[in-house]
Coordinates of C-alpha atoms in Angstrom, one line a residue:
K530 CA 21.2 47.5 72.5
A531 CA 18.5 46.5 74.9
V532 CA 14.8 46.5 74.3
V533 CA 13.1 48.4 77.1
S534 CA 9.5 48.0 76.0
T535 CA 7.4 46.7 73.1
Q536 CA 4.0 47.6 74.3
S537 CA 1.2 49.6 72.5
G538 CA 1.5 52.6 74.7
H539 CA 0.9 50.4 77.8
Y540 CA 3.6 48.9 79.9
A541 CA 3.2 45.8 82.1
G542 CA 4.7 45.4 85.5
S543 CA 7.8 47.6 86.1
H544 CA 7.4 49.0 82.6
A545 CA 4.4 51.0 83.7
L546 CA 6.9 53.5 85.2
L547 CA 8.7 53.9 81.9
R548 CA 5.7 55.5 80.3
E549 CA 6.2 58.5 82.5
D550 CA 10.0 58.6 82.0
P551 CA 10.8 62.1 80.5
D552 CA 13.5 60.6 78.3
I553 CA 11.1 58.1 76.8
Q554 CA 8.5 60.7 76.2
A555 CA 11.1 62.9 74.5
A556 CA 12.2 60.0 72.3
K557 CA 8.5 59.4 71.3
E558 CA 8.0 63.0 70.5
C559 CA 11.1 63.0 68.3
E560 CA 9.8 60.0 66.4
I561 CA 6.4 61.6 65.9
Q562 CA 8.1 64.7 64.6
K563 CA 9.9 62.6 62.0
F564 CA 6.5 61.3 60.9
R565 CA 5.4 64.9 60.4
D566 CA 8.6 66.2 58.8
F567 CA 8.6 63.4 56.2
G568 CA 4.8 63.6 55.5
V569 CA 4.2 60.0 56.5
Y570 CA 0.5 60.2 57.2
E571 CA -2.6 62.3 57.2
E572 CA -5.3 62.2 59.8
V573 CA -8.7 60.9 58.7
K574 CA -12.0 60.1 60.5
D575 CA -12.4 56.5 61.6
T576 CA -15.4 55.3 59.7
G577 CA -14.8 51.6 60.2
Q578 CA -11.9 51.2 57.7
S579 CA -9.8 48.1 58.0
T580 CA -6.8 49.2 60.1
V581 CA -3.3 48.0 61.0
S582 CA -2.5 48.5 64.6
S583 CA 0.9 49.8 65.9
R584 CA 3.2 49.8 68.9
W585 CA 6.2 51.5 70.3
I586 CA 9.6 49.9 70.4
I587 CA 11.7 51.5 73.0
T588 CA 15.5 50.7 73.0
K589 CA 18.4 51.8 75.0
N590 CA 21.8 51.8 73.4
S591 CA 24.9 53.3 75.1
G592 CA 22.7 55.2 77.5
K593 CA 20.6 56.8 74.7
I594 CA 16.9 56.0 74.5
K595 CA 15.3 55.7 71.1
A596 CA 11.6 55.2 70.3
R597 CA 10.3 53.8 67.1
L598 CA 6.7 53.6 66.1
V599 CA 6.1 50.2 64.3
A600 CA 3.1 48.9 62.4
R601 CA 1.9 45.4 62.9
G602 CA 2.4 44.6 59.3
F603 CA 1.3 41.0 59.7
E604 CA -2.3 42.2 60.0
E605 CA -2.2 43.3 56.4
K606 CA -2.1 41.0 53.4
Y607 CA 1.5 41.0 52.6
P608 CA 2.6 42.8 49.4
R609 CA 5.9 41.9 47.7
S610 CA 8.5 42.3 50.5
D611 CA 11.8 41.1 49.1
A612 CA 14.6 43.7 49.5
P613 CA 18.3 42.8 48.9
T614 CA 21.3 43.6 51.1
I615 CA 24.9 43.7 50.0
N616 CA 26.9 40.5 49.8
K617 CA 29.9 40.5 52.1
T618 CA 32.1 39.3 49.1
S619 CA 31.1 42.5 47.3
L620 CA 32.1 44.6 50.3
R621 CA 35.6 43.0 50.3
L622 CA 35.9 43.6 46.6
I623 CA 35.0 47.3 47.2
F624 CA 37.9 47.4 49.8
T625 CA 40.2 45.8 47.3
I626 CA 39.4 48.4 44.6
A627 CA 39.5 51.3 47.0
A628 CA 42.9 50.3 48.3
S629 CA 44.2 49.9 44.7
E630 CA 42.8 53.2 43.5
R631 CA 43.9 54.9 46.8
W632 CA 40.4 56.1 47.3
E633 CA 39.1 56.6 50.8
V634 CA 36.1 54.5 51.9
E635 CA 33.3 56.3 53.7
S636 CA 29.8 55.5 55.0
L637 CA 26.7 57.3 55.8
D638 CA 23.5 56.5 57.6
I639 CA 20.1 57.6 56.3
T640 CA 17.8 59.0 59.0
A641 CA 14.5 57.1 59.3
A642 CA 15.1 55.7 55.8
F643 CA 11.8 54.0 55.4
L644 CA 10.0 57.3 56.2
Q645 CA 11.9 58.9 53.3
A646 CA 10.8 56.4 50.7
E647 CA 8.5 57.2 47.9
E648 CA 4.8 57.3 48.6
I649 CA 3.0 54.0 48.8
N650 CA 0.5 53.2 46.0
R651 CA -2.2 51.5 48.1
E652 CA -4.5 52.4 51.0
V653 CA -3.2 51.6 54.5
F654 CA -4.9 52.9 57.6
L655 CA -2.9 52.9 60.8
K656 CA -4.3 52.9 64.3
P657 CA -1.7 54.8 66.3
P658 CA -0.7 53.7 69.8
A659 CA -3.0 54.8 72.6
D660 CA -0.8 57.6 74.0
V661 CA -0.8 59.5 70.7
R662 CA -4.3 58.5 69.4
K663 CA -7.1 61.0 69.0
N664 CA -10.7 60.0 69.5
G665 CA -12.3 59.1 66.2
I666 CA -9.1 59.7 64.2
I667 CA -6.8 57.2 62.4
W668 CA -3.9 57.7 60.1
K669 CA -3.9 57.2 56.4
L670 CA -0.3 56.3 55.5
K671 CA 1.4 58.1 52.6
K672 CA 4.8 56.6 53.3
P673 CA 5.9 53.1 54.4
V674 CA 6.5 52.8 58.1
Y675 CA 8.6 50.3 60.0
G676 CA 6.8 47.0 60.3
L677 CA 4.9 47.1 57.0
G678 CA 5.7 44.0 54.9
D679 CA 7.1 46.1 52.0
A680 CA 8.7 48.9 53.9
A681 CA 12.3 47.7 53.2
R682 CA 11.5 47.1 49.6
S683 CA 10.0 50.5 49.2
W684 CA 13.1 52.1 50.5
Y685 CA 15.4 50.0 48.4
K686 CA 13.5 51.0 45.2
T687 CA 13.5 54.6 46.2
L688 CA 17.3 54.7 46.7
R689 CA 17.9 52.5 43.6
C690 CA 15.9 54.9 41.3
F691 CA 17.6 57.9 42.8
L692 CA 21.1 56.5 42.1
Q693 CA 20.2 55.4 38.6
E694 CA 18.9 58.9 37.8
N695 CA 22.2 60.2 39.0
G696 CA 24.5 58.2 36.7
C697 CA 24.9 54.9 38.6
T698 CA 24.4 51.4 37.1
V699 CA 23.0 48.6 39.2
S700 CA 25.2 45.4 39.3
Q701 CA 23.6 42.4 37.6
L702 CA 25.2 40.1 40.2
D703 CA 24.6 42.1 43.4
K704 CA 21.6 44.3 43.3
C705 CA 23.1 46.5 46.2
I706 CA 26.2 47.5 44.2
Y707 CA 26.0 50.7 42.2
V708 CA 28.8 51.7 39.8
N709 CA 29.5 55.1 38.3
R710 CA 31.6 55.6 35.1
R711 CA 32.6 58.4 32.9
G712 CA 34.0 57.7 29.5
G713 CA 34.2 54.0 30.3
K714 CA 36.4 54.7 33.3
L715 CA 35.3 53.7 36.8
Q716 CA 34.6 56.8 39.0
G717 CA 33.0 55.3 42.1
I718 CA 31.2 52.5 43.8
I719 CA 28.3 52.5 46.3
G720 CA 27.2 49.5 48.4
T721 CA 24.0 49.5 50.4
H722 CA 22.6 47.6 53.3
V723 CA 19.2 49.0 54.0
D724 CA 19.9 52.5 55.3
D725 CA 23.7 52.0 55.7
V726 CA 25.5 53.3 52.6
L727 CA 29.2 52.6 51.9
Y728 CA 30.9 54.4 49.1
T729 CA 34.3 55.2 47.6
G730 CA 35.5 57.0 44.4
T731 CA 37.0 60.1 42.8
P732 CA 36.5 63.6 44.2
A733 CA 34.1 64.3 41.3
F734 CA 32.1 61.2 42.2
L735 CA 31.9 62.3 45.8
R736 CA 30.8 65.7 44.8
D737 CA 28.3 64.9 42.0
V738 CA 26.8 61.6 43.3
V739 CA 27.3 61.2 47.0
G740 CA 26.8 65.0 47.5
K741 CA 23.3 64.6 45.9
I742 CA 22.5 61.8 48.3
Q743 CA 23.3 64.0 51.2
R744 CA 21.2 66.9 49.8
N745 CA 18.2 64.8 48.8
F746 CA 17.9 62.6 51.9
K747 CA 18.3 63.5 55.6
V748 CA 21.6 61.9 56.8
S749 CA 22.3 61.2 60.5
R750 CA 25.9 60.2 60.3
I751 CA 28.9 60.3 57.9
S752 CA 31.9 58.2 58.8
A753 CA 35.4 58.2 57.4
G754 CA 39.0 57.1 58.3
V755 CA 38.4 54.7 61.1
F756 CA 34.8 53.6 61.5
T757 CA 32.5 50.7 62.0
Y758 CA 30.3 49.4 59.1
L759 CA 27.9 46.4 59.6
G760 CA 30.0 45.3 62.6
W761 CA 33.4 45.5 60.8
K762 CA 35.9 48.0 62.2
V763 CA 37.4 49.7 59.1
K764 CA 40.9 51.3 59.3
Q765 CA 42.6 52.9 56.3
E766 CA 46.0 54.1 55.2
P767 CA 47.2 54.9 51.7
G768 CA 47.1 51.7 49.6
R769 CA 45.8 49.5 52.4
I770 CA 42.5 48.9 54.2
Y771 CA 42.1 46.7 57.3
I772 CA 39.0 45.2 58.7
D773 CA 38.5 43.4 62.0
Q774 CA 36.0 42.5 64.7
R775 CA 38.4 42.3 67.7
G776 CA 36.2 44.5 69.9
Y777 CA 33.1 42.3 69.2
G778 CA 35.2 39.2 69.9
E779 CA 36.3 40.5 73.3
S780 CA 32.6 41.0 74.2
I781 CA 31.9 37.3 73.8
K782 CA 32.2 35.5 77.1
T783 CA 32.6 31.8 77.8
M784 CA 29.5 30.0 79.0
E785 CA 29.3 29.2 82.7
L786 CA 28.3 25.8 84.0
S787 CA 27.2 24.9 87.5
S788 CA 29.5 22.6 89.6
A789 CA 26.8 19.8 89.3
D790 CA 26.8 20.1 85.5
K791 CA 30.5 19.8 85.3
V792 CA 30.5 16.3 86.8
D793 CA 28.8 14.4 83.9
P794 CA 29.8 15.5 80.4
E795 CA 26.7 13.8 79.0
T796 CA 24.2 15.9 81.0
Q797 CA 21.8 17.6 78.7
L798 CA 21.3 21.3 78.9
D799 CA 18.0 22.7 80.0
E800 CA 16.0 25.1 77.7
T801 CA 17.6 28.2 79.2
E802 CA 21.1 26.9 78.9
K803 CA 20.4 25.7 75.4
K804 CA 19.2 29.1 74.3
E805 CA 22.4 30.6 75.8
Y806 CA 24.5 28.0 73.9
Q807 CA 22.8 28.8 70.6
A808 CA 23.2 32.6 71.2
Q809 CA 26.9 32.2 71.8
L810 CA 27.3 29.9 68.9
G811 CA 25.5 32.4 66.7
K812 CA 28.0 35.1 67.6
L813 CA 30.9 32.7 66.7
L814 CA 29.2 31.8 63.4
W815 CA 28.8 35.5 62.6
M816 CA 32.5 36.2 63.2
S817 CA 33.7 33.1 61.3
G818 CA 31.8 34.2 58.3
Q819 CA 32.8 37.8 58.4
T820 CA 36.5 38.2 59.5
R821 CA 37.7 34.9 61.1
P822 CA 37.9 32.1 58.6
D823 CA 40.3 30.3 61.0
L824 CA 37.2 29.6 63.2
S825 CA 35.1 28.2 60.3
F826 CA 35.5 24.5 60.9
D827 CA 35.1 24.9 64.7
T828 CA 31.7 26.6 64.2
L829 CA 30.7 24.1 61.5
E830 CA 31.3 21.3 64.0
L831 CA 29.5 23.1 66.9
S832 CA 26.5 23.8 64.7
T833 CA 25.9 20.2 63.8
Y834 CA 24.8 19.3 67.4
A835 CA 23.2 22.6 68.3
S836 CA 19.8 20.9 68.9
K837 CA 21.0 18.2 71.3
V838 CA 23.5 19.9 73.5
S839 CA 25.2 18.5 76.5
V840 CA 27.9 19.6 78.9
K841 CA 30.7 18.2 76.8
H842 CA 29.5 20.5 73.9
V843 CA 29.6 23.5 76.1
K844 CA 33.2 22.7 77.0
V845 CA 34.1 22.6 73.2
L846 CA 32.2 25.9 72.7
N847 CA 34.3 27.5 75.5
K848 CA 37.5 26.2 74.0
V849 CA 36.7 27.8 70.7
M850 CA 35.8 31.1 72.4
K851 CA 39.3 31.2 73.8
K852 CA 40.6 31.1 70.3
L853 CA 39.1 34.6 69.7
A854 CA 42.0 36.2 71.4
G855 CA 44.4 34.6 68.9
G856 CA 43.9 34.3 65.1
P857 CA 44.5 37.1 62.6
K858 CA 44.5 40.7 64.1
H859 CA 42.8 41.9 61.0
I860 CA 42.2 41.1 57.3
C861 CA 44.4 43.4 55.1
F862 CA 43.4 44.5 51.6
R863 CA 46.4 45.7 49.7
G864 CA 46.3 47.9 46.6
M865 CA 47.4 46.5 43.3
N866 CA 47.4 47.3 39.6
L867 CA 43.9 46.4 38.5
E868 CA 44.7 46.1 34.8
E869 CA 43.3 42.9 33.2
D870 CA 46.7 41.4 32.4
T871 CA 48.1 41.9 36.0
I872 CA 45.4 40.6 38.4
E873 CA 44.1 37.0 38.9
I874 CA 41.7 35.1 41.0
I875 CA 43.3 32.4 43.1
F876 CA 41.4 29.7 45.0
Y877 CA 42.4 27.0 47.5
S878 CA 40.0 24.1 48.0
D879 CA 40.3 21.2 50.5
A880 CA 38.1 18.5 52.0
S881 CA 38.0 15.8 54.6
V882 CA 35.9 12.6 54.7
G883 CA 33.8 11.3 57.7
N884 CA 35.0 13.9 60.2
V885 CA 31.8 15.9 60.6
F886 CA 28.9 14.9 62.9
N887 CA 25.6 14.0 61.2
E888 CA 22.1 14.3 62.7
S889 CA 22.4 11.0 64.5
G890 CA 25.5 12.3 66.4
S891 CA 28.1 10.1 64.7
K892 CA 30.9 11.3 62.5
A893 CA 29.7 10.2 59.1
D894 CA 29.5 13.4 57.1
S895 CA 32.3 15.1 55.2
G896 CA 33.5 18.7 55.2
R897 CA 34.7 20.9 52.4
G898 CA 36.2 24.4 52.4
Y899 CA 37.7 27.0 50.1
L900 CA 39.4 30.4 50.0
V901 CA 39.2 32.8 47.1
F902 CA 41.7 35.7 46.7
V903 CA 42.2 38.6 44.4
S904 CA 45.9 38.7 43.7
N905 CA 48.6 40.0 41.4
G906 CA 50.8 37.0 42.2
E907 CA 52.1 38.5 45.5
T908 CA 49.2 40.5 47.0
A909 CA 46.6 38.3 48.6
N910 CA 43.2 39.9 49.3
L911 CA 40.8 37.3 50.7
V912 CA 37.3 38.1 49.4
D913 CA 35.4 34.9 49.9
W914 CA 35.6 31.6 51.9
S915 CA 33.3 28.8 53.0
S916 CA 33.4 25.8 55.3
R917 CA 30.4 23.4 55.1
K918 CA 29.3 19.9 54.9
V919 CA 29.7 18.2 51.5
K920 CA 26.3 18.4 49.8
R921 CA 25.9 14.6 49.3
V922 CA 27.3 11.4 50.7
V923 CA 30.8 10.6 49.5
H924 CA 32.7 7.4 50.0
S925 CA 36.3 8.6 49.8
A926 CA 38.5 11.6 50.4
F927 CA 38.8 11.7 46.6
G928 CA 35.0 12.2 46.3
A929 CA 35.0 14.9 49.0
E930 CA 37.9 16.7 47.3
T931 CA 36.1 16.6 44.0
M932 CA 33.0 18.2 45.5
A933 CA 35.1 20.8 47.3
C934 CA 36.9 21.8 44.0
T935 CA 33.6 22.1 42.1
D936 CA 32.3 24.5 44.7
A937 CA 35.5 26.5 44.8
V938 CA 35.5 26.8 41.0
G939 CA 32.0 28.2 41.1
A940 CA 32.9 30.7 43.9
A941 CA 36.0 31.8 42.0
I942 CA 34.1 32.3 38.8
Y943 CA 31.5 34.4 40.6
V944 CA 34.2 36.6 42.1
R945 CA 35.8 37.0 38.7
Q946 CA 32.6 38.0 37.0
I947 CA 31.4 40.6 39.6
L948 CA 34.9 42.1 39.7
S949 CA 35.0 42.3 35.9
E950 CA 31.5 44.0 36.0
I951 CA 32.7 46.6 38.5
L952 CA 36.0 47.3 37.0
Y953 CA 35.3 47.0 33.3
G954 CA 31.5 47.1 33.0
D955 CA 31.3 43.5 31.6
A956 CA 29.9 40.8 33.8
R957 CA 30.7 38.1 31.2
S958 CA 34.3 38.9 30.7
E959 CA 36.8 36.1 31.3
K960 CA 39.9 38.1 30.8
I961 CA 40.9 37.9 34.5
P962 CA 42.5 34.4 34.9
I963 CA 41.5 31.9 37.6
K964 CA 44.1 29.7 39.2
G965 CA 43.3 26.9 41.7
F966 CA 45.3 24.9 44.2
I967 CA 44.3 21.4 45.5
D968 CA 46.3 18.9 47.6
S969 CA 44.6 15.8 46.3
K970 CA 47.0 14.1 43.9
Q971 CA 44.3 11.7 42.9
L972 CA 41.9 14.5 41.9
Y973 CA 44.7 16.3 40.1
D974 CA 45.6 13.2 38.1
H975 CA 41.9 12.8 37.0
I976 CA 41.3 16.4 35.9
T977 CA 44.5 16.6 34.0
S978 CA 44.3 13.2 32.2
T979 CA 41.8 10.9 30.5
K980 CA 41.5 8.7 33.6
S981 CA 38.0 7.5 34.5
C982 CA 37.0 7.0 38.2
E983 CA 34.9 4.1 39.3
E984 CA 32.2 6.2 40.8
K985 CA 30.1 7.3 37.8
R986 CA 28.5 10.3 39.5
L987 CA 31.9 11.7 40.3
R988 CA 32.8 11.4 36.6
L989 CA 30.2 14.2 36.0
D990 CA 31.8 16.5 38.6
I991 CA 35.3 15.9 37.2
A992 CA 34.0 16.5 33.7
E993 CA 32.6 19.8 34.8
I994 CA 36.0 20.9 36.2
Q995 CA 37.7 19.7 33.0
Q996 CA 35.3 21.6 30.8
C997 CA 36.1 24.8 32.8
L998 CA 39.8 24.2 32.1
Q999 CA 39.4 23.3 28.4
T1000 CA 37.3 26.4 27.6
G1001 CA 39.6 28.6 29.5
E1002 CA 37.0 29.6 32.1
V1003 CA 39.6 28.4 34.6
H1004 CA 43.2 29.0 33.6
R1005 CA 44.8 26.2 35.6
I1006 CA 44.5 24.0 38.7
D1007 CA 47.7 22.9 40.3
W1008 CA 48.6 20.3 43.0
I1009 CA 50.4 21.4 46.1
P1010 CA 51.5 19.5 49.2
T1011 CA 49.2 19.5 52.2
D1012 CA 51.5 21.7 54.3
K1013 CA 51.0 24.5 51.7
M1014 CA 47.2 24.1 51.6
L1015 CA 45.8 27.4 53.1
A1016 CA 42.3 26.0 53.3
D1017 CA 43.3 23.0 55.5
C1018 CA 42.0 24.6 58.7
L1019 CA 38.6 25.0 57.1
T1020 CA 38.1 21.3 56.9
K1021 CA 39.8 19.8 59.9
K1022 CA 39.9 20.3 63.6
D1023 CA 42.9 21.7 65.5
V1024 CA 44.9 22.4 62.4
N1025 CA 47.6 25.2 62.7
C1026 CA 46.3 28.3 61.0
R1027 CA 49.5 30.3 61.4
I1028 CA 50.3 30.5 57.7
L1029 CA 46.8 31.5 56.8
N1030 CA 46.6 34.1 59.6
K1031 CA 49.9 35.6 58.4
V1032 CA 48.6 35.9 54.8
L1033 CA 45.5 37.6 56.1
E1034 CA 47.3 40.1 58.3
L1035 CA 49.9 41.0 55.6
G1036 CA 47.6 40.8 52.6
Q1037 CA 50.2 38.9 50.7
F1038 CA 51.4 35.3 50.1

């Protein structure tokens, strides 16, 4: 998607010609018609009211030109503007449930969603762009338009109220998850990301709930079978759902360096090159957090020196980019029996000490990582992972492993609680057991005995893990050898990810 123009009806330089482009004019007329169709404004006389100005955003995507009229919301005193979007862990849980119930996942896109929100409850006067402005006339807004500080929140509240009125319950743990039940039995799930709606459920749910969405709001696109949602390619077959970003990965190209730059690896990048580096790194970070956990430590390391980048860092960046062609072909979500006594949450946690660059450029920080699966003992649906620096300074591998395990326990508990809420309607249920795996024998000995470590602050972290085990919040934590540690590649460089990749592709241990 390319931005062609962002001017208020006037185009500088070569953009002056675009104003007369018939395709752009048609796109603008289409946008203004939406404003009329959805009753967005009424024309009033300009008597000196305080106004918010506006501008056109013209974009070109796959050859199609789109015009959007956007308010300069920063000119207004900001109202409350927070609006949630669905957590990616929740999305993976939806895929797990859909595969298990053999429900098909579908998505729909709401046309001009903000313009279909409920009417605003304050006075906002908009000064339209020059090419659609009438002398002495301004617009009094009735609906939130793109650019207003609370536009996204207004749409979120509109959709939330509509779904609640039609039998859906909002998740306590993810405010963009909506669950529908009948007689205590799960009928369907909806996840929302602004105007992109993902859903799955029984035929009755699709008819009675999703059907009402389609009748109440204008929908531009409905996708099923094989489709793309929030950058994920979704492919389905009975009992299995696959997601990947292979197409996006293929579009990421290595960063070119001039012959002069290649001579001295310590040569600092200029501002233009630095921006390109950060843009390419951003793409890798996006993939590592969405579908490629095998790249997590590489992107963690690259991000630590993103502000002071030299030629040697570009070479590392390009080396990581070449890994995009390998790795798991997809992440598979296998169906399983979702009864409380058959499923479990499994986590792997790992850490390394002193192998992550700090702000001064020396390797003094430590890394930690974890993977969280929903499983029935054989099936392995990966729903959450993380690779980050350890939050505080640690003085040993034992300390780093302890911090990693603490974080993994918290992540596993969260997954268990939101899954319990969706499946059984109880966000506090602890019936689904949690099992963990660590490869630190020293940590295992401390959490399963009365040993006390010398570092007193670590005693608090170990006590926290022990309490989870004693109360049954976590069922058990076992030691495994390092060659069985699936999270190893989230904490160390150039570790073979073959076993993890195979688990992800097959959806089973």
